[in-house]
CSV table of C-alpha atoms in Angstrom, one decimal:
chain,number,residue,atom,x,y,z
A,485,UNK,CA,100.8,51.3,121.6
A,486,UNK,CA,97.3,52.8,122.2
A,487,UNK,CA,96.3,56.7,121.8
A,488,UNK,CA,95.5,56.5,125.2
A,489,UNK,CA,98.8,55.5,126.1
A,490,UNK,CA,100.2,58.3,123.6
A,491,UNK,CA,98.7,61.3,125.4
A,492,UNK,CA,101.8,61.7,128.3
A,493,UNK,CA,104.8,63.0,127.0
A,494,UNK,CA,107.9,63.6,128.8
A,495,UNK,CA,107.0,67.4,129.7
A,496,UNK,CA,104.1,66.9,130.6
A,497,UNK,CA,105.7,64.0,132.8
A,498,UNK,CA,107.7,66.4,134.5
A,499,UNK,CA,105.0,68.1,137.4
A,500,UNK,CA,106.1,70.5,139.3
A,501,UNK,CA,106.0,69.1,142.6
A,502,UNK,CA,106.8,72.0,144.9
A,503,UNK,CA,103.3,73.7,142.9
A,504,UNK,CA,102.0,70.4,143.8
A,505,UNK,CA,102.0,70.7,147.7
A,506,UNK,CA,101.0,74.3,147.4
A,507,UNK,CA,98.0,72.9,145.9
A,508,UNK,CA,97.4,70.1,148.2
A,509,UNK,CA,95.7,72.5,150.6
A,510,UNK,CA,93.2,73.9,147.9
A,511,UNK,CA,92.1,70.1,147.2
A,512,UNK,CA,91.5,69.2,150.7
A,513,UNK,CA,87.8,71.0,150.3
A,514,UNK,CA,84.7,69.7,150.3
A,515,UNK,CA,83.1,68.8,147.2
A,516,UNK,CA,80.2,71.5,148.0
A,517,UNK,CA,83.2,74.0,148.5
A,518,UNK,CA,84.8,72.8,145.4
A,519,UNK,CA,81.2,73.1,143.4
A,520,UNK,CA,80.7,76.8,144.1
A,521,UNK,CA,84.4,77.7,143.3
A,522,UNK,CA,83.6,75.9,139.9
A,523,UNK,CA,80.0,77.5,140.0
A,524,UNK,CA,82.3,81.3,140.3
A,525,UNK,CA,84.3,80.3,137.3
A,526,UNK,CA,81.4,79.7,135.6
A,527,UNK,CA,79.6,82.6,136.2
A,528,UNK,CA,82.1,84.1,134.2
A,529,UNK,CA,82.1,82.0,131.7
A,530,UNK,CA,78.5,83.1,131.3
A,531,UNK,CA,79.3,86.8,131.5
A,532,UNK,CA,82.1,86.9,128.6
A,533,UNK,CA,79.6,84.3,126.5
A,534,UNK,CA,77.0,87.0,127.2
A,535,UNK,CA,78.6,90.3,125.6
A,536,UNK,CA,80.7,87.6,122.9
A,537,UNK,CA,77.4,87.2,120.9
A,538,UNK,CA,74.9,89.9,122.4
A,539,UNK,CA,76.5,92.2,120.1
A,540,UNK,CA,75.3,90.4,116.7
A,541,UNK,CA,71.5,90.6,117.8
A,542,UNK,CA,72.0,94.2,118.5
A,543,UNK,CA,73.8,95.2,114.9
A,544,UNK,CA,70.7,97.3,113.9
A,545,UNK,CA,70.6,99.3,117.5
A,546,UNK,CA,74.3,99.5,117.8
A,547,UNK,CA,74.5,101.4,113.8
A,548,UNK,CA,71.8,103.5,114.8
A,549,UNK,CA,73.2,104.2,117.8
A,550,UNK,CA,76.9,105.1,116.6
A,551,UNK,CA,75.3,106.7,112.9
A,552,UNK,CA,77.1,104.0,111.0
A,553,UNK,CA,75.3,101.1,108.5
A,554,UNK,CA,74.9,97.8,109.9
A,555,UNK,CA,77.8,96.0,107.8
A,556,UNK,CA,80.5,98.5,109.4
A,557,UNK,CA,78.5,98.0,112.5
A,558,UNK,CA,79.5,94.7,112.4
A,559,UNK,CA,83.2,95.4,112.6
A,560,UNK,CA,83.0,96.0,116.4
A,561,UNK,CA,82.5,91.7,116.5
A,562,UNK,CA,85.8,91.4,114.8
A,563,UNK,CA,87.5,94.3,117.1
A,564,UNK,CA,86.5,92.2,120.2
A,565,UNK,CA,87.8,88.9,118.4
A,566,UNK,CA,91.1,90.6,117.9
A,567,UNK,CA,91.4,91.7,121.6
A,568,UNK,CA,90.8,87.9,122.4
A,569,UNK,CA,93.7,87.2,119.9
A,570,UNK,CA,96.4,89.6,121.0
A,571,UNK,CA,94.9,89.5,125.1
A,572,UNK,CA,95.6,85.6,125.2
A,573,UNK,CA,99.4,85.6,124.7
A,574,UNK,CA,100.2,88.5,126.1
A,575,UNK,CA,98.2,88.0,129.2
A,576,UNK,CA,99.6,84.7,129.6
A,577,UNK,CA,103.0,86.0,129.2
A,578,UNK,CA,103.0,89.0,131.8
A,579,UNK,CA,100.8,87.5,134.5
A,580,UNK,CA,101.8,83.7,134.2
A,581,UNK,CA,103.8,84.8,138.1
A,582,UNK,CA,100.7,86.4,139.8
A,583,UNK,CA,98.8,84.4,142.0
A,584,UNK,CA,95.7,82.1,139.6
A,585,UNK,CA,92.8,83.5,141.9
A,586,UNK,CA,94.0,87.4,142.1
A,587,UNK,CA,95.0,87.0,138.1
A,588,UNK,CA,90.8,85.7,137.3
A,589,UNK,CA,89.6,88.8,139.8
A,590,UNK,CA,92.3,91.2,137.4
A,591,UNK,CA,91.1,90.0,134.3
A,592,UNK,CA,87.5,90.4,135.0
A,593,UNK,CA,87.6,93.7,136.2
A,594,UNK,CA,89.5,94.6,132.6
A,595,UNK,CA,86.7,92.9,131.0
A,596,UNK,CA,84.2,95.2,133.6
A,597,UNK,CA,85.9,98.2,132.3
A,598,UNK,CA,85.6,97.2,128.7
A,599,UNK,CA,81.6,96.7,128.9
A,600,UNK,CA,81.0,99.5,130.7
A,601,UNK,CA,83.0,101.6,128.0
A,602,UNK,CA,81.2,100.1,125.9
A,603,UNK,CA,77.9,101.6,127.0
A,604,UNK,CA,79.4,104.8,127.5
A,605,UNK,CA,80.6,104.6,123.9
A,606,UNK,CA,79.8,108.2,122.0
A,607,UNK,CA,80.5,107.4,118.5
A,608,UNK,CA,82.0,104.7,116.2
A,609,UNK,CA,85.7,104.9,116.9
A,610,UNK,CA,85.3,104.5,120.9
A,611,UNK,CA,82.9,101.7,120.7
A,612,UNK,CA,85.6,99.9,118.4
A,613,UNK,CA,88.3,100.7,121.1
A,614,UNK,CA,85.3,99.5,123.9
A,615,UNK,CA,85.2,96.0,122.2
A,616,UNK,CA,89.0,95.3,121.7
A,617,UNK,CA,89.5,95.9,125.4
A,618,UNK,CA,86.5,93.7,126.6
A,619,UNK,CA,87.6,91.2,124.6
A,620,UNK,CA,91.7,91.5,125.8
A,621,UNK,CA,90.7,89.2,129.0
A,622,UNK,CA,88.6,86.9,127.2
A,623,UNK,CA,91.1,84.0,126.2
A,624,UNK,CA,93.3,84.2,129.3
A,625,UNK,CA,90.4,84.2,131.4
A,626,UNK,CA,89.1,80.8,130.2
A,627,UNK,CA,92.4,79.8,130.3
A,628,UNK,CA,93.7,80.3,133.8
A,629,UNK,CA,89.9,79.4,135.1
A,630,UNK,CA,90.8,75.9,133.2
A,631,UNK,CA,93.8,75.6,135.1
A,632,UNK,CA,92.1,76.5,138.8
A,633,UNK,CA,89.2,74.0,138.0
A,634,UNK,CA,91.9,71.3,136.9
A,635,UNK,CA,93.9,71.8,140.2
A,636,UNK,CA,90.9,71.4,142.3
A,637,UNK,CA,89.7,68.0,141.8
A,638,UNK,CA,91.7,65.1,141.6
A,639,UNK,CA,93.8,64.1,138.3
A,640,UNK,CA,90.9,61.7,137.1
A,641,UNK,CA,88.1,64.2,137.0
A,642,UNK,CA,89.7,67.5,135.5
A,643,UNK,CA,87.9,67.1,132.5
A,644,UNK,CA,84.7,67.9,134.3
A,645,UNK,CA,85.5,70.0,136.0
A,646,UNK,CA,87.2,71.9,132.9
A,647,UNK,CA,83.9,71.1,131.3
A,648,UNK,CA,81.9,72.6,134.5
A,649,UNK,CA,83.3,76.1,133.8
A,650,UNK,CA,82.8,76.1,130.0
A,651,UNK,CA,79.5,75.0,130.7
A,652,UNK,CA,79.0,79.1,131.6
A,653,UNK,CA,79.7,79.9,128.5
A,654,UNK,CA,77.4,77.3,126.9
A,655,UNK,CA,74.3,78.6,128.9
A,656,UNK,CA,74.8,82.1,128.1
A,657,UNK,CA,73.8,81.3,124.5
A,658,UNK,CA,70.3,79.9,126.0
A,659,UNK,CA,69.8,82.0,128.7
A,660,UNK,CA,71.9,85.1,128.5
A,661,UNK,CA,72.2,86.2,125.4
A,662,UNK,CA,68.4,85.9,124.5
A,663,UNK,CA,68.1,88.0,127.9
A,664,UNK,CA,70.6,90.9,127.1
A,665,UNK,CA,69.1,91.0,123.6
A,666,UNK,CA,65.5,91.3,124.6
A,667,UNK,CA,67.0,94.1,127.1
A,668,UNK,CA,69.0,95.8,124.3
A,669,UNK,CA,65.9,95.9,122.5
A,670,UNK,CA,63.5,97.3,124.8
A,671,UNK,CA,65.8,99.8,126.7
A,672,UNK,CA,68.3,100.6,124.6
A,673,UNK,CA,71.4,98.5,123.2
A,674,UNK,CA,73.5,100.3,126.3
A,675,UNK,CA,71.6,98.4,128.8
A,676,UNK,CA,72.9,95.6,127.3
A,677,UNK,CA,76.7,96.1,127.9
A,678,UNK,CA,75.5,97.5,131.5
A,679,UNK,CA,73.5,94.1,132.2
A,680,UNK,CA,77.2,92.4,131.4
A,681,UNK,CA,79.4,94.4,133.4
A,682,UNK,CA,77.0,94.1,136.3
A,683,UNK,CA,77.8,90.0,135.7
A,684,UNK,CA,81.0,90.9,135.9
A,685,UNK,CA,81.2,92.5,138.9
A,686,UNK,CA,79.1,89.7,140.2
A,687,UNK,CA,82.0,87.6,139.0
A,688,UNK,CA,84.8,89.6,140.8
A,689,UNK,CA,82.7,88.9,144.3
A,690,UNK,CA,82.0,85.1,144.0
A,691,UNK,CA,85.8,84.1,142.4
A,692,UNK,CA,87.7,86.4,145.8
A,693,UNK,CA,84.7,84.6,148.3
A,694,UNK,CA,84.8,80.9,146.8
A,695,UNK,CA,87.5,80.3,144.5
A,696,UNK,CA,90.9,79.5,147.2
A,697,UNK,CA,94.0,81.1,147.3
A,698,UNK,CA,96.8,79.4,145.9
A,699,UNK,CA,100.5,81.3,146.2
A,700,UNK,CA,102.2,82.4,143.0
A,701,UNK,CA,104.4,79.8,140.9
A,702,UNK,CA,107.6,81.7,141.8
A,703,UNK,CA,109.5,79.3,139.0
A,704,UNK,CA,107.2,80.2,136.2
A,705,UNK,CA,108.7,82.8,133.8
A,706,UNK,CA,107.1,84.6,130.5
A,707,UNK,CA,110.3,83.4,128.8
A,708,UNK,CA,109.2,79.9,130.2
A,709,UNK,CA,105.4,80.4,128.8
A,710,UNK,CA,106.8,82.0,125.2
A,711,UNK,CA,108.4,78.4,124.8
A,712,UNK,CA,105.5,76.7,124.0
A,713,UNK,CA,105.7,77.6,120.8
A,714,UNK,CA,108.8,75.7,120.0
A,715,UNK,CA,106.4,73.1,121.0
A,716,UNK,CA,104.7,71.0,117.8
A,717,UNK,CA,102.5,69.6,119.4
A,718,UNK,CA,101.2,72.8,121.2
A,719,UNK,CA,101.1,74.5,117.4
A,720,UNK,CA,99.5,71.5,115.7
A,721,UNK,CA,97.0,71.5,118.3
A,722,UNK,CA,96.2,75.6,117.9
A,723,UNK,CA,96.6,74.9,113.8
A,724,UNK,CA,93.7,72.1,114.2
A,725,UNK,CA,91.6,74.5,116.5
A,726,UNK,CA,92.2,77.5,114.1
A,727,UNK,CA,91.3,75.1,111.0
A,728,UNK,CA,89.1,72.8,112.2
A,729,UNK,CA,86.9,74.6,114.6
A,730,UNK,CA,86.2,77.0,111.2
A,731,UNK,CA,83.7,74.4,110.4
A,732,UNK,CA,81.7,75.4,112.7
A,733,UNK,CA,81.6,78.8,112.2
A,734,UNK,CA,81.1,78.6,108.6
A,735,UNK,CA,78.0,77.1,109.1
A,736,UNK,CA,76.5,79.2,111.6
A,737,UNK,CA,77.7,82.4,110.9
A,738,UNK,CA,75.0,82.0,108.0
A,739,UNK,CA,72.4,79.9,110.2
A,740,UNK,CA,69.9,82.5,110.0
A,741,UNK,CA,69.5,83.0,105.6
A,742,UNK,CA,70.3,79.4,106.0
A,743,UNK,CA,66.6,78.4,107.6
A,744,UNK,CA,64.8,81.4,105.5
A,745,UNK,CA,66.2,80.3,102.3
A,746,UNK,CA,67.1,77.2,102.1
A,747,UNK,CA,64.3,75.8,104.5
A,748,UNK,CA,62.0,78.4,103.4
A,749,UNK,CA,60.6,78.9,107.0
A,750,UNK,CA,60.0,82.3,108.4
A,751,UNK,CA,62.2,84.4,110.2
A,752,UNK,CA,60.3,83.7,113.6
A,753,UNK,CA,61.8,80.1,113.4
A,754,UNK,CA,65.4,81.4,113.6
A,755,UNK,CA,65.8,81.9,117.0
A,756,UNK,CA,64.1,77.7,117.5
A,757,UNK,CA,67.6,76.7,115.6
A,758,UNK,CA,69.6,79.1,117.8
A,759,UNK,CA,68.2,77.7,120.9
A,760,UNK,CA,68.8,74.1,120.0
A,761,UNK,CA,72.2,75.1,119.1
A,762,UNK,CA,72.6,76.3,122.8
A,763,UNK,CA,70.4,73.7,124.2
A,764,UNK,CA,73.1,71.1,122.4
A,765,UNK,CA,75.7,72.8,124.6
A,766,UNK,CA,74.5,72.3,127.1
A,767,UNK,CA,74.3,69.0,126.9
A,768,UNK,CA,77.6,68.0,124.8
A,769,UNK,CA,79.8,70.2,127.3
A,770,UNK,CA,79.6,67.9,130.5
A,771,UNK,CA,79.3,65.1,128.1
A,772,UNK,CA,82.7,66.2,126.7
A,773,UNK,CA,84.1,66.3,130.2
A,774,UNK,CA,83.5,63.1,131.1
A,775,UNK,CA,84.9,61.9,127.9
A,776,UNK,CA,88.2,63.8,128.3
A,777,UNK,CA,88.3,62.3,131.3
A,778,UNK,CA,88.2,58.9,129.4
A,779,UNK,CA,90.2,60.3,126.9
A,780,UNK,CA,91.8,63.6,125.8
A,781,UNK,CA,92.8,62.8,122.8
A,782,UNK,CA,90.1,59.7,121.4
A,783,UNK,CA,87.8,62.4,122.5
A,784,UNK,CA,89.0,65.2,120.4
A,785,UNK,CA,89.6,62.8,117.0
A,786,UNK,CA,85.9,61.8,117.6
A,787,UNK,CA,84.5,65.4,118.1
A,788,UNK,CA,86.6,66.4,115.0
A,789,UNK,CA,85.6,63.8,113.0
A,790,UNK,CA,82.1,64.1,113.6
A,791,UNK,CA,81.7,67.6,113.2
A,792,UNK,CA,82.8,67.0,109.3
A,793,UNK,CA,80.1,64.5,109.0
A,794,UNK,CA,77.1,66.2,110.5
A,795,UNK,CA,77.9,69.3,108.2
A,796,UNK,CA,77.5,67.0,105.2
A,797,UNK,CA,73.9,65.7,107.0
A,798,UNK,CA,73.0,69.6,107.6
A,799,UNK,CA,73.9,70.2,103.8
A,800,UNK,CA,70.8,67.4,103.3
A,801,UNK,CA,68.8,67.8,106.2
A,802,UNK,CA,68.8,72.1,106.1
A,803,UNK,CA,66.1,72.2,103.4
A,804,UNK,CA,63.3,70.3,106.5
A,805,UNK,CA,62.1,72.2,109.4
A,806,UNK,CA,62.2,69.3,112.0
A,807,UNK,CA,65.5,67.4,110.7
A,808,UNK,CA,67.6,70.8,110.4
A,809,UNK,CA,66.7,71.3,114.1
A,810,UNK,CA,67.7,68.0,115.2
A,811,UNK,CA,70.9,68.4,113.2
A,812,UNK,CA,71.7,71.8,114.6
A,813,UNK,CA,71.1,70.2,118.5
A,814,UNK,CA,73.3,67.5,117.6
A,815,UNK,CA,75.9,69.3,115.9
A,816,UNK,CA,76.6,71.6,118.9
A,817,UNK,CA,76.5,68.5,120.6
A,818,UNK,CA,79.6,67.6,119.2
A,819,UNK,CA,81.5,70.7,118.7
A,820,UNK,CA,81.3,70.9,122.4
A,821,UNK,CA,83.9,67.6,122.2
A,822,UNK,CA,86.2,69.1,120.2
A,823,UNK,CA,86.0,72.8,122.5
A,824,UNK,CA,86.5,70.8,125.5
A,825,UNK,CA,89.1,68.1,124.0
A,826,UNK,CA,91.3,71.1,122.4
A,827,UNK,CA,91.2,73.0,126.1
A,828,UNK,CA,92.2,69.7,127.7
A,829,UNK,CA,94.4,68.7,124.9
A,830,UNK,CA,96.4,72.3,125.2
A,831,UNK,CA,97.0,71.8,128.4
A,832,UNK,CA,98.1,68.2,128.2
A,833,UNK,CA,101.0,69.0,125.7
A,834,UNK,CA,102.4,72.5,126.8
A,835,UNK,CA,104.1,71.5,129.4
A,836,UNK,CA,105.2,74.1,132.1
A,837,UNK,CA,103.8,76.2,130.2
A,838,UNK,CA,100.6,76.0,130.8
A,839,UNK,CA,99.4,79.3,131.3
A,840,UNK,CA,100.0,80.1,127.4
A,841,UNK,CA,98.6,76.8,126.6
A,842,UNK,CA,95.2,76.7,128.0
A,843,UNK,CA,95.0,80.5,127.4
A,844,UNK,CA,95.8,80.6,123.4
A,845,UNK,CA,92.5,77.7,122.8
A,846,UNK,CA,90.1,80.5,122.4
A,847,UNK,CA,92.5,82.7,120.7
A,848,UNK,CA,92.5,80.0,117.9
A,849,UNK,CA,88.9,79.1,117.7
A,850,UNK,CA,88.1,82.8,117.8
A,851,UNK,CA,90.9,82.8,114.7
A,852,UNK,CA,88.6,80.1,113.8
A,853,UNK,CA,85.3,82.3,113.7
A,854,UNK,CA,86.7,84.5,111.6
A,855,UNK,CA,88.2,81.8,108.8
A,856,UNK,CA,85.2,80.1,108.7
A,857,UNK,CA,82.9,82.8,108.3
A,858,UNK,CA,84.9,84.7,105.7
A,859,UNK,CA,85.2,81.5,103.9
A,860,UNK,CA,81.1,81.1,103.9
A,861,UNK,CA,80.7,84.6,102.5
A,862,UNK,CA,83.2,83.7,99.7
A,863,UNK,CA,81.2,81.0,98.4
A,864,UNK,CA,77.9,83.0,99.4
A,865,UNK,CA,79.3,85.7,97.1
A,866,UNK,CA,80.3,83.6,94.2
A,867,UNK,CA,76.8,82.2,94.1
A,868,UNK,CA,76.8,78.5,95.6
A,869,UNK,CA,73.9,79.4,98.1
A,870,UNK,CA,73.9,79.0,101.9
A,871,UNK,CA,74.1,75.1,101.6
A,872,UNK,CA,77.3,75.8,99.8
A,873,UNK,CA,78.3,77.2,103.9
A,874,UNK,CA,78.3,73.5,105.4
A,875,UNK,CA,80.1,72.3,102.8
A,876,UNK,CA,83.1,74.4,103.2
A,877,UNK,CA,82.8,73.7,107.0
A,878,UNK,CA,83.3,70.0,106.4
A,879,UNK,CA,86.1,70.6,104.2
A,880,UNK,CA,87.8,72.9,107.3
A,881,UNK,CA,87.1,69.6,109.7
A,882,UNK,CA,88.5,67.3,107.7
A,883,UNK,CA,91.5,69.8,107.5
A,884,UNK,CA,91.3,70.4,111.2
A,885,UNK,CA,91.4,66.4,111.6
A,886,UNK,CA,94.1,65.7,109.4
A,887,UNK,CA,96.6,68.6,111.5
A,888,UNK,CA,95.4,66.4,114.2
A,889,UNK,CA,96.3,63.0,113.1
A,890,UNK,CA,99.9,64.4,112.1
A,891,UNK,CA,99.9,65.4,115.7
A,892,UNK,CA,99.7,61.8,116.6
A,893,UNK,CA,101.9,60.5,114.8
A,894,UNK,CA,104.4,62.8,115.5
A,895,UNK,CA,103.8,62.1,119.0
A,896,UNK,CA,104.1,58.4,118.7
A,897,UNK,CA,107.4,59.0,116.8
A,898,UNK,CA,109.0,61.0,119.8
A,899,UNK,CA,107.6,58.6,122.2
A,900,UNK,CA,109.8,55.6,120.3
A,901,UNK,CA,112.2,58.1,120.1
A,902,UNK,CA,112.5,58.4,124.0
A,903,UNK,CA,111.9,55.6,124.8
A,904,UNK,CA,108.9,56.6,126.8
A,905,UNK,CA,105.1,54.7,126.5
């Protein structure tokens, strides 16, 4: 029995023909007309990437601008990643029977309203409220775009087109966040949240003129959705994302002292790692669609797998101008794998409930962010230098890789179980 053959399961079997034929229509589109719904997804995609990490190049302007020092300034990151926890689920939940398109158009004006109270923001405690709702729509909308791109194309090619609307979020690290910090800079670190909800309301147009409407699931339930965490497979998958993804994080969460103490460059060459990091997005994230396509899961052991071994290069290679840079490029690469073959993996296993499913993947790599890079300051701290930082994010893959390979063989169990291949 092969992994490929391991990756259908008997709820995922079970399709839902009657949201089949209401789909049918939606397919029937050109592939021009199905390119710019996938291009309106994207966009935002490149929005919500936009205000995710704009903040972090603005910690200086944002403390001066709400009279607090730059470490508590840097709580407002972990406010937003906590409205990306709690918004997933319960978004999922309470809008799983609300039309896909209108739901996107919804969830984008939220994260509008957000941004723009963000930049409206008059002191500390407001701007901390701004950032948990902005980031309230953020897993759920990457979730139910997922689920529109997949049901667009034929059964053969959702992993690019999954990977087509990530790919938003992978160019806003080269293009948009390096645009919205030069403007937060130079006018003021309100602009900056303006410049995003303006790609927001750009969003809102292009998803109600391109994206087609589909009728409401009228069996789908939040009960239904809530189930999917009786599901192993669905909690071994968020468990590896949650772990495993923390590898990542760990590392770059301390990029920056990384290449000015370790490397010994100048602070000038930090933002050449951060764009090869993005630049290896780019790339790896329609590579990783076409290799879900091959396979969800081979794709997501490889990406895993990987990502553990180029940390221990970049423990090596870190201390070199030239070879750190090639390592961060292909490093982010291969994280884009494992991003796109957890998204594609999610909503392989949950099931009917797929809303839930394809929502909670950026709830648990933005649990993720925050294991890997308390973990890196905790060895920081106790004196092991920033080379210590890849380290531990090998340790998490290999973690992350082993919840997955329990995953599979609890799969290949039930399948023998059932009698199914």
């Amino acid at each position: 029995m092969t992994l490929q053959s391991e990756e259908m399961t008997d709820a995922e079997g079970a399709v839902l023909t009657g949201r089949a034929r209401r789909l049918e229509s939606a397919r029937r589109g050109s592939s021009v007309q199905i390119g710019f719904a996938l291009l309106a997804l994207a966009m935002g995609g490149f929005a919500i990437g936009t205000t995710e990490f704009v903040s972090m190049g603005l910690l200086p302007e944002l403390a001066s601008g709400v009279a607090v020092s730059i470490p508590t300034a840097g709580h407002v990151i972990s406010a937003y990643a906590l409205g990306v926890v709690v918004g997933a689920p319960l978004i999922a939940v309470f809008g799983t029977r609300l039309p896909r398109r209108e739901l996107l158009v919804g969830l984008m004006l939220v994260f509008l309203v957000g941004n723009a109270a963000s930049a409206l923001a008059v002191d500390y405690p407001t701007l901390m409220l701004a950032r948990f709702l902005a980031g309230l729509p953020h897993g759920a909308y990457f979730g139910v775009a997922a689920l529109v791109a997949a049901d667009l194309v034929p059964p053969d090619r959702r992993g690019r087109a999954v990977s087509r609307v990530l790919l938003g979020l992978a160019i806003s690290n080269v293009v948009g966040v390096p645009a919205a910090t030069w403007l937060g800079q130079s006018f003021g670190w309100r602009s900056a949240y303006w410049l995003v909800a303006g790609l927001a309301m750009l969003t809102v147009t292009l998803v109600l003129w391109l994206v087609p409407h589909v009728a409401a699931n009228s069996e789908a339930t939040g009960r239904r959705e809530l189930r999917a965490f009786k599901n192993p497979q669905v909690l071994l998958t968020l468990l590896a994302g949650a772990i495993g993804f923390g590898g990542m994080f760990a590392m770059y969460t301390y990029i920056a002292p990384t290449v000015t103490d370790v490397a010994g460059l100048s602070e000038g060459r930090v933002p050449l790692y951060l764009l090869a990091f993005g630049a290896g997005m780019v790339v790896g994230t329609p590579l990783a669609g076409r290799l879900t396509d091959w396979s969800v899961l081979r794709t997501t052991l490889i990406g895993s797998a990987c990502m553990g071994v180029l940390l221990v290069v970049f423990t090596m290679t870190s201390q070199w101008f030239i070879p750190g840079l090639l390592t961060a490029f292909v490093f982010a690469v291969i994280t884009s794998l494992l991003t796109i073959g957890l998204q594609m993996r999610l909503m392989q296993v949950a099931g009917d409930a797929q809303t839930i499913g394809a929502a909670m993947n950026h709830a648990s790599l933005n649990l993720a962010n925050a294991l890997g890079a308390w973990l890196g300051g905790v060895v920081v701290a106790a004196g092991y230098g920033y080379t210590a930082t890849s380290w531990v994010g090998a340790g998490l893959s290999v973690a992350g890789l082993v919840v997955l390979l329990l995953s599979v063989v609890l799969q290949r169990r039930t399948n023998l179980a059932t009698g199914t291949s």
